[in-house]
Amino acid sequence: MSALINRRDLDFMLYEMLDVPALCQTPRYAQHDRDTFESVIEAAHALAEEKFLPFAAKLDASEPHFDGERVHIIPEVKEALKAYVDGGFLATAFDAENGGSQLPYVIAQSVAALFASANGPAVGYTLLTMAASNLLNVHGTEEQKTRYMRPMMEGRWFGTMCLSEPQAGSSLGDIKTRAQALPDGSYSISGNKMWISGGEHDLSENIVHLVLARLDGAPAGVKGISLFIVPKFHVNDNGTLGARNGVRLVGLNHKMGCRGTVNTVLSFGDTPCTGYLVGKPNEGLACMFHMMNEARIAVGLAGVMSGYAAYLFALDYARQRPQGRLPTDKSPESKPVAIIEHSDVRRMLLQQKAYVEGGLALCLYCAKLVDEKATAEDAKQKEEISLLLEILTPIAKSWPAEFCLEANKLAIQVLGGYGYTRDYPVERHYRDNRLNAIHEGTHGIQGLDLLGRKVTMKNGAAFRLLLGKIQQTVQATAGDASLAEFSVALGKAVEVAAATTQTLAAAAVQGKVDLFLANANLYLEMLGHIVVAWQWLQQAQCAHAGQAKATAADRDFYEGKRIACQYFFRYELPKAHRQAELLAKLDDTCLNLSPSVL
Amino acid sequence: MKVLVSVKRVVDYNVRIQIKPDGSGVVTDGVKHSMNPFDEIAMEEAVRLKEKGKVTEIIAVTLGGAKGEETLRTALAFGADRAIHVKEEGEIQPLTAARALAAIFKKEGAQILFTGKQAIDDDANQTAQMTAALLDLPQATFASKVELDGTKAQVTREIDAGLETLEVDLPAVISADLRLNEPRYLKLPDIMKAKKKTIEAVSFADLGVEAAASLKTIKTTPPPTRSKGVMVKTVDELVSALKAKGLV
């Protein structure tokens, strides 16, 4: 069994749930077929397992350090990243005209899932580079693409995203980094940036920072932010590297987890620092958010895989570790059983399974929507997929960060005292995963995004579309005796979600915006659980269909899907009802809480 | 110089092998398969020789059912130029494989047949030797180093006493041992290119090969489980216990 993912599960999702090969009917992916996808995943699995997994613990224990001149990162990282780039994995989803394999995003995400499971912190550098490349591909000029994007796509240079500052992270409208126009059309950049992953290292020849800054005289707030390319080394017209630009490493942040991805504080402009405008002035945030949505799905998936890797470890451990006897066995001399024989251990494993496989289904579904959006020919269809993605993105980003982290907690619990030691990987996965509720928009921000923007956008069009999709699954499973219990439960949950949302929206219309948004986090959890329940019912539906012609090994796999669905519907979905009840009352406990009483 | 590389689809080395309840063989349904690791090494060697300009064309060959195509695609992604699939369902014994490989070798006018020293499913370690015998060619088995020099090959092989270097005239059959090289990781662009390369399907009849039936599998059983150990207190006790078992 793979330590990275249950390959049968990944195949189930890609081919039985999502019918990914159907994308090959579209001109964009016509050159591919299922065999290619399988070969790609096989190749990625081999590289992730053999080149990345072996040093994951060492990288965690040997945090990057700064000696005042340069950052030291263990050599395994550079070597593994070279193999990754040489293998063409950086370019998995890039267009063929840019030297990429032009594979569907859902396949690229499946590949990313394998590396995230093996050694997320090491592969983090490439994800940032892909995101920076994609951004320039959409918003850069031809000259910027040739000069900066190409070397990143070839994996020679790495990229960063410089958004946050020491005083402004979630509230980007308050950033202060300044850009002054120079006579030659470039800009002089000055200011400080915080939490910059991959901000300084020797892993690549150059680093391309994408920096948010304010032009002199720009309007206050988010409408006055522009985007700039700031290379670590200046780039000559022939593509060779010139002198050092004025971006300086101030220091490193020492994190709880994800330690292998060096995280930096950067200073711009201590010595002359030149930047180049990307897109139009004052539209920097829009450019940045163009790629942010896809990045958020990727963060969700990273959260899933931290939980998934820990679940697989705990599962294997529980099968091997003998301890105690069953309650009915009173003989102290009988052989101890493997802990998986204890019902409470199985409960913890089933709960982990329900969280991580539910989260994986959601993230891969969203990834497939990205492909459907890119290939849809009908404008109305494209608009619908786009809306669906808008509303699902905050859920796909935050649900795994919350509940797959819960799976990490349970994995530690299965190992008991051993799980709490650094001799086993489960505590590391927990620490790594804890980041995912914080970066790329915190949990709180995702709640505000969902309720404040996505649910209400276009008079609730995205919300209605989502409920309509869930209703389709409810109807499709209603007539099936083995699924009826879940179908009825999900149908009720949809009704409750609709009514609750209406109550909240009415409050917003009446001008009680504070009260409306004070409930955003609870709302995110409620809708998140309903959406994941929907993903579980679809999994049970596909498993039921597969069961008819299943081999012996597959029968257990499909039964596992059914039982995890049952668990989710009986133990988890009812939580959404309790949350809906509270939401419908427009509870103001937190809103009216005076800071002085805390 | 044209070379032939035989690649076999086997149950993946990571799979915990299970015996069918009726003892007729091992469970292969729904079990992960991949290219025999020793064949991967043979494949890698051929590709390296091509990269050095010593080999001009690599033809990958497999024998077996429809799924063998996956193994050939892997070989093509490694760097084989084209592939031949001897498409036959059911068991293929080493002698049958040798006959088919010999027929293809002659037809293609190849100079070297590279194989893994054995396949990890039946561990027979016979096909390379039998093929050399059928073709009446020199053989250099268990290679840990291969150097081509015009019409000859210098092959270092691992033997009990250390290393032995043979010189064989080409054409010849060479089988790869574990330490010959470390196979590369497949690259995505090469996987894409492999899609465009041709796989020719042939049958035993096309090759004029008769399937051998010299071996018969009587039954398949798991290895005996380790029996419980016994603690002895003195050396004398140990010696008498060993004597009692007829071991000394």
CSV table of N, CA and C in Angstrom, one decimal, chain B residues 162-243:
chain,number,residue,atom,x,y,z
B,162,GLY,N,33.5,-12.5,-6.7
B,162,GLY,CA,33.8,-11.1,-7.0
B,162,GLY,C,33.3,-10.7,-8.3
B,163,LEU,N,34.1,-10.1,-9.1
B,163,LEU,CA,33.7,-9.7,-10.4
B,163,LEU,C,34.4,-10.4,-11.5
B,164,GLU,N,33.7,-10.8,-12.6
B,164,GLU,CA,34.4,-11.5,-13.7
B,164,GLU,C,34.1,-10.6,-14.9
B,165,THR,N,35.1,-10.4,-15.8
B,165,THR,CA,34.8,-9.7,-17.0
B,165,THR,C,34.9,-10.6,-18.2
B,166,LEU,N,33.9,-10.6,-19.0
B,166,LEU,CA,33.8,-11.4,-20.2
B,166,LEU,C,33.9,-10.5,-21.4
B,167,GLU,N,34.4,-11.1,-22.5
B,167,GLU,CA,34.3,-10.3,-23.8
B,167,GLU,C,33.5,-11.2,-24.7
B,168,VAL,N,32.4,-10.7,-25.2
B,168,VAL,CA,31.6,-11.5,-26.1
B,168,VAL,C,31.6,-10.9,-27.5
B,169,ASP,N,31.5,-11.7,-28.5
B,169,ASP,CA,31.3,-11.2,-29.9
B,169,ASP,C,29.9,-10.8,-30.1
B,170,LEU,N,29.6,-9.8,-30.8
B,170,LEU,CA,28.2,-9.5,-31.1
B,170,LEU,C,27.8,-10.1,-32.4
B,171,PRO,N,26.6,-10.5,-32.6
B,171,PRO,CA,25.5,-10.3,-31.7
B,171,PRO,C,25.6,-11.3,-30.4
B,172,ALA,N,24.9,-10.8,-29.4
B,172,ALA,CA,24.9,-11.6,-28.1
B,172,ALA,C,23.7,-11.3,-27.3
B,173,VAL,N,23.6,-12.1,-26.2
B,173,VAL,CA,22.5,-11.9,-25.3
B,173,VAL,C,23.1,-11.4,-23.9
B,174,ILE,N,22.6,-10.3,-23.4
B,174,ILE,CA,23.1,-9.8,-22.1
B,174,ILE,C,22.0,-9.6,-21.1
B,175,SER,N,22.1,-10.2,-19.9
B,175,SER,CA,21.1,-10.0,-18.9
B,175,SER,C,21.6,-9.1,-17.8
B,176,ALA,N,20.7,-8.3,-17.3
B,176,ALA,CA,21.1,-7.2,-16.4
B,176,ALA,C,20.9,-7.6,-14.9
B,177,ASP,N,21.9,-7.3,-14.1
B,177,ASP,CA,21.8,-7.5,-12.6
B,177,ASP,C,21.5,-6.2,-12.0
B,178,LEU,N,21.2,-6.3,-10.7
B,178,LEU,CA,20.7,-5.1,-9.9
B,178,LEU,C,21.6,-3.9,-10.0
B,179,ARG,N,22.9,-4.1,-10.0
B,179,ARG,CA,23.8,-3.0,-9.8
B,179,ARG,C,24.3,-2.4,-11.2
B,180,LEU,N,23.7,-2.8,-12.3
B,180,LEU,CA,24.2,-2.3,-13.6
B,180,LEU,C,24.0,-0.8,-13.7
B,181,ASN,N,22.8,-0.4,-13.2
B,181,ASN,CA,22.6,1.1,-13.2
B,181,ASN,C,21.3,1.4,-12.3
B,182,GLU,N,21.0,2.6,-12.2
B,182,GLU,CA,19.8,3.0,-11.5
B,182,GLU,C,18.9,3.6,-12.5
B,183,PRO,N,17.7,2.9,-12.8
B,183,PRO,CA,16.9,3.5,-13.8
B,183,PRO,C,16.4,4.9,-13.5
B,184,ARG,N,16.2,5.6,-14.6
B,184,ARG,CA,15.7,7.0,-14.4
B,184,ARG,C,14.3,7.1,-14.0
B,185,TYR,N,13.9,8.3,-13.5
B,185,TYR,CA,12.4,8.6,-13.3
B,185,TYR,C,11.9,9.0,-14.7
B,186,LEU,N,10.7,8.6,-15.0
B,186,LEU,CA,10.1,9.0,-16.2
B,186,LEU,C,9.7,10.5,-16.2
B,187,LYS,N,9.9,11.1,-17.4
B,187,LYS,CA,9.6,12.5,-17.5
B,187,LYS,C,8.2,12.6,-18.3
B,188,LEU,N,7.5,13.6,-17.8
B,188,LEU,CA,6.2,13.8,-18.5
B,188,LEU,C,6.2,14.0,-20.0
B,189,PRO,N,7.2,14.8,-20.5
B,189,PRO,CA,7.2,15.0,-21.9
B,189,PRO,C,7.5,13.7,-22.6
B,190,ASP,N,8.3,12.8,-22.0
B,190,ASP,CA,8.6,11.5,-22.6
B,190,ASP,C,7.4,10.6,-22.6
B,191,ILE,N,6.5,10.7,-21.6
B,191,ILE,CA,5.3,9.9,-21.5
B,191,ILE,C,4.4,10.4,-22.7
B,192,MET,N,4.4,11.7,-22.9
B,192,MET,CA,3.5,12.2,-24.0
B,192,MET,C,4.1,11.7,-25.4
B,193,LYS,N,5.4,11.7,-25.5
B,193,LYS,CA,6.0,11.3,-26.8
B,193,LYS,C,5.7,9.8,-27.0
B,194,ALA,N,5.7,9.0,-25.9
B,194,ALA,CA,5.5,7.6,-26.1
B,194,ALA,C,4.2,7.3,-26.7
B,195,LYS,N,3.2,8.2,-26.5
B,195,LYS,CA,1.9,7.9,-27.1
B,195,LYS,C,2.0,7.9,-28.6
B,196,LYS,N,2.9,8.6,-29.2
B,196,LYS,CA,3.0,8.7,-30.6
B,196,LYS,C,3.9,7.6,-31.3
B,197,LYS,N,4.5,6.8,-30.4
B,197,LYS,CA,5.4,5.7,-31.0
B,197,LYS,C,4.5,4.5,-31.3
B,198,THR,N,5.0,3.6,-32.2
B,198,THR,CA,4.2,2.5,-32.6
B,198,THR,C,4.4,1.2,-31.8
B,199,ILE,N,3.3,0.5,-31.6
B,199,ILE,CA,3.4,-0.8,-31.0
B,199,ILE,C,2.8,-1.8,-32.0
B,200,GLU,N,3.7,-2.7,-32.4
B,200,GLU,CA,3.2,-3.7,-33.4
B,200,GLU,C,2.8,-5.0,-32.7
B,201,ALA,N,1.6,-5.4,-32.9
B,201,ALA,CA,1.1,-6.6,-32.3
B,201,ALA,C,1.3,-7.9,-33.2
B,202,VAL,N,1.9,-8.9,-32.6
B,202,VAL,CA,2.1,-10.2,-33.4
B,202,VAL,C,1.7,-11.3,-32.5
B,203,SER,N,1.4,-12.5,-33.2
B,203,SER,CA,1.0,-13.7,-32.4
B,203,SER,C,2.1,-14.7,-32.6
B,204,PHE,N,2.0,-15.8,-31.8
B,204,PHE,CA,3.0,-16.9,-31.9
B,204,PHE,C,2.9,-17.4,-33.4
B,205,ALA,N,1.7,-17.5,-33.9
B,205,ALA,CA,1.5,-18.0,-35.3
B,205,ALA,C,2.3,-17.1,-36.3
B,206,ASP,N,2.2,-15.8,-36.1
B,206,ASP,CA,2.9,-14.9,-37.0
B,206,ASP,C,4.4,-15.2,-36.9
B,207,LEU,N,4.9,-15.5,-35.7
B,207,LEU,CA,6.4,-15.7,-35.5
B,207,LEU,C,6.8,-17.1,-35.8
B,208,GLY,N,5.8,-18.0,-36.1
B,208,GLY,CA,6.1,-19.4,-36.3
B,208,GLY,C,6.6,-20.1,-35.0
B,209,VAL,N,6.0,-19.7,-33.9
B,209,VAL,CA,6.5,-20.2,-32.6
B,209,VAL,C,5.5,-21.1,-32.0
B,210,GLU,N,6.0,-22.2,-31.5
B,210,GLU,CA,5.1,-23.2,-30.9
B,210,GLU,C,5.2,-23.0,-29.4
B,211,ALA,N,4.1,-22.9,-28.6
B,211,ALA,CA,4.2,-22.7,-27.2
B,211,ALA,C,4.7,-24.0,-26.5
B,212,ALA,N,5.7,-23.9,-25.7
B,212,ALA,CA,6.2,-25.0,-25.0
B,212,ALA,C,5.3,-25.4,-23.8
B,213,ALA,N,5.3,-26.7,-23.5
B,213,ALA,CA,4.5,-27.2,-22.4
B,213,ALA,C,5.4,-28.1,-21.5
B,214,SER,N,6.6,-27.7,-21.3
B,214,SER,CA,7.6,-28.5,-20.6
B,214,SER,C,7.4,-28.4,-19.1
B,215,LEU,N,6.8,-27.4,-18.6
B,215,LEU,CA,6.6,-27.2,-17.2
B,215,LEU,C,5.1,-27.4,-16.8
B,216,LYS,N,4.9,-27.9,-15.6
B,216,LYS,CA,3.5,-28.0,-15.2
B,216,LYS,C,3.5,-27.6,-13.7
B,217,THR,N,2.6,-26.6,-13.4
B,217,THR,CA,2.5,-26.2,-12.0
B,217,THR,C,1.6,-27.1,-11.3
B,218,ILE,N,2.1,-27.7,-10.3
B,218,ILE,CA,1.3,-28.7,-9.5
B,218,ILE,C,0.5,-28.0,-8.5
B,219,LYS,N,1.1,-27.2,-7.7
B,219,LYS,CA,0.4,-26.4,-6.7
B,219,LYS,C,1.2,-25.2,-6.2
B,220,THR,N,0.6,-24.2,-5.7
B,220,THR,CA,1.3,-23.0,-5.2
B,220,THR,C,0.9,-22.9,-3.7
B,221,THR,N,2.0,-22.8,-2.9
B,221,THR,CA,1.7,-22.7,-1.4
B,221,THR,C,2.6,-21.6,-0.9
B,222,PRO,N,2.1,-20.9,0.2
B,222,PRO,CA,2.9,-19.9,0.8
B,222,PRO,C,4.1,-20.5,1.5
B,223,PRO,N,5.2,-19.8,1.7
B,223,PRO,CA,6.3,-20.3,2.4
B,223,PRO,C,5.9,-20.8,3.8
B,224,PRO,N,6.5,-21.8,4.4
B,224,PRO,CA,6.1,-22.2,5.7
B,224,PRO,C,6.4,-21.1,6.7
B,225,THR,N,5.4,-21.0,7.7
B,225,THR,CA,5.6,-19.9,8.7
B,225,THR,C,6.7,-20.3,9.7
B,226,ARG,N,7.3,-19.4,10.2
B,226,ARG,CA,8.4,-19.7,11.1
B,226,ARG,C,7.9,-20.3,12.4
B,227,SER,N,8.5,-21.4,12.8
B,227,SER,CA,8.0,-22.0,14.0
B,227,SER,C,8.6,-21.4,15.2
B,228,LYS,N,8.0,-21.6,16.4
B,228,LYS,CA,8.5,-20.9,17.6
B,228,LYS,C,9.9,-21.4,18.0
B,229,GLY,N,10.7,-20.5,18.5
B,229,GLY,CA,12.1,-20.9,18.9
B,229,GLY,C,12.1,-21.5,20.2
B,230,VAL,N,13.2,-22.2,20.5
B,230,VAL,CA,13.4,-22.8,21.8
B,230,VAL,C,14.6,-22.2,22.5
B,231,MET,N,14.5,-21.9,23.7
B,231,MET,CA,15.7,-21.3,24.5
B,231,MET,C,16.5,-22.5,25.0
B,232,VAL,N,17.8,-22.5,24.8
B,232,VAL,CA,18.7,-23.5,25.4
B,232,VAL,C,19.6,-22.8,26.4
B,233,LYS,N,20.0,-23.6,27.4
B,233,LYS,CA,20.8,-22.9,28.5
B,233,LYS,C,22.3,-23.0,28.3
B,234,THR,N,22.7,-24.1,27.6
B,234,THR,CA,24.2,-24.3,27.5
B,234,THR,C,24.5,-24.7,26.1
B,235,VAL,N,25.8,-24.6,25.8
B,235,VAL,CA,26.3,-24.9,24.4
B,235,VAL,C,26.0,-26.4,24.2
B,236,ASP,N,26.3,-27.2,25.2
B,236,ASP,CA,26.1,-28.7,25.0
B,236,ASP,C,24.6,-29.0,24.6
B,237,GLU,N,23.7,-28.3,25.3
B,237,GLU,CA,22.3,-28.5,25.0
B,237,GLU,C,22.0,-28.1,23.6
B,238,LEU,N,22.7,-27.0,23.1
B,238,LEU,CA,22.5,-26.6,21.7
B,238,LEU,C,23.0,-27.6,20.7
B,239,VAL,N,24.2,-28.1,21.0
B,239,VAL,CA,24.8,-29.1,20.1
B,239,VAL,C,23.9,-30.4,20.1
B,240,SER,N,23.4,-30.8,21.2
B,240,SER,CA,22.6,-32.0,21.2
B,240,SER,C,21.3,-31.8,20.5
B,241,ALA,N,20.8,-30.5,20.6
B,241,ALA,CA,19.5,-30.2,19.9
B,241,ALA,C,19.7,-30.2,18.4
B,242,LEU,N,20.9,-29.7,18.0
B,242,LEU,CA,21.2,-29.7,16.5
B,242,LEU,C,21.4,-31.1,16.0
B,243,LYS,N,22.0,-31.9,16.9
B,243,LYS,CA,22.3,-33.3,16.5
B,243,LYS,C,21.0,-34.1,16.3
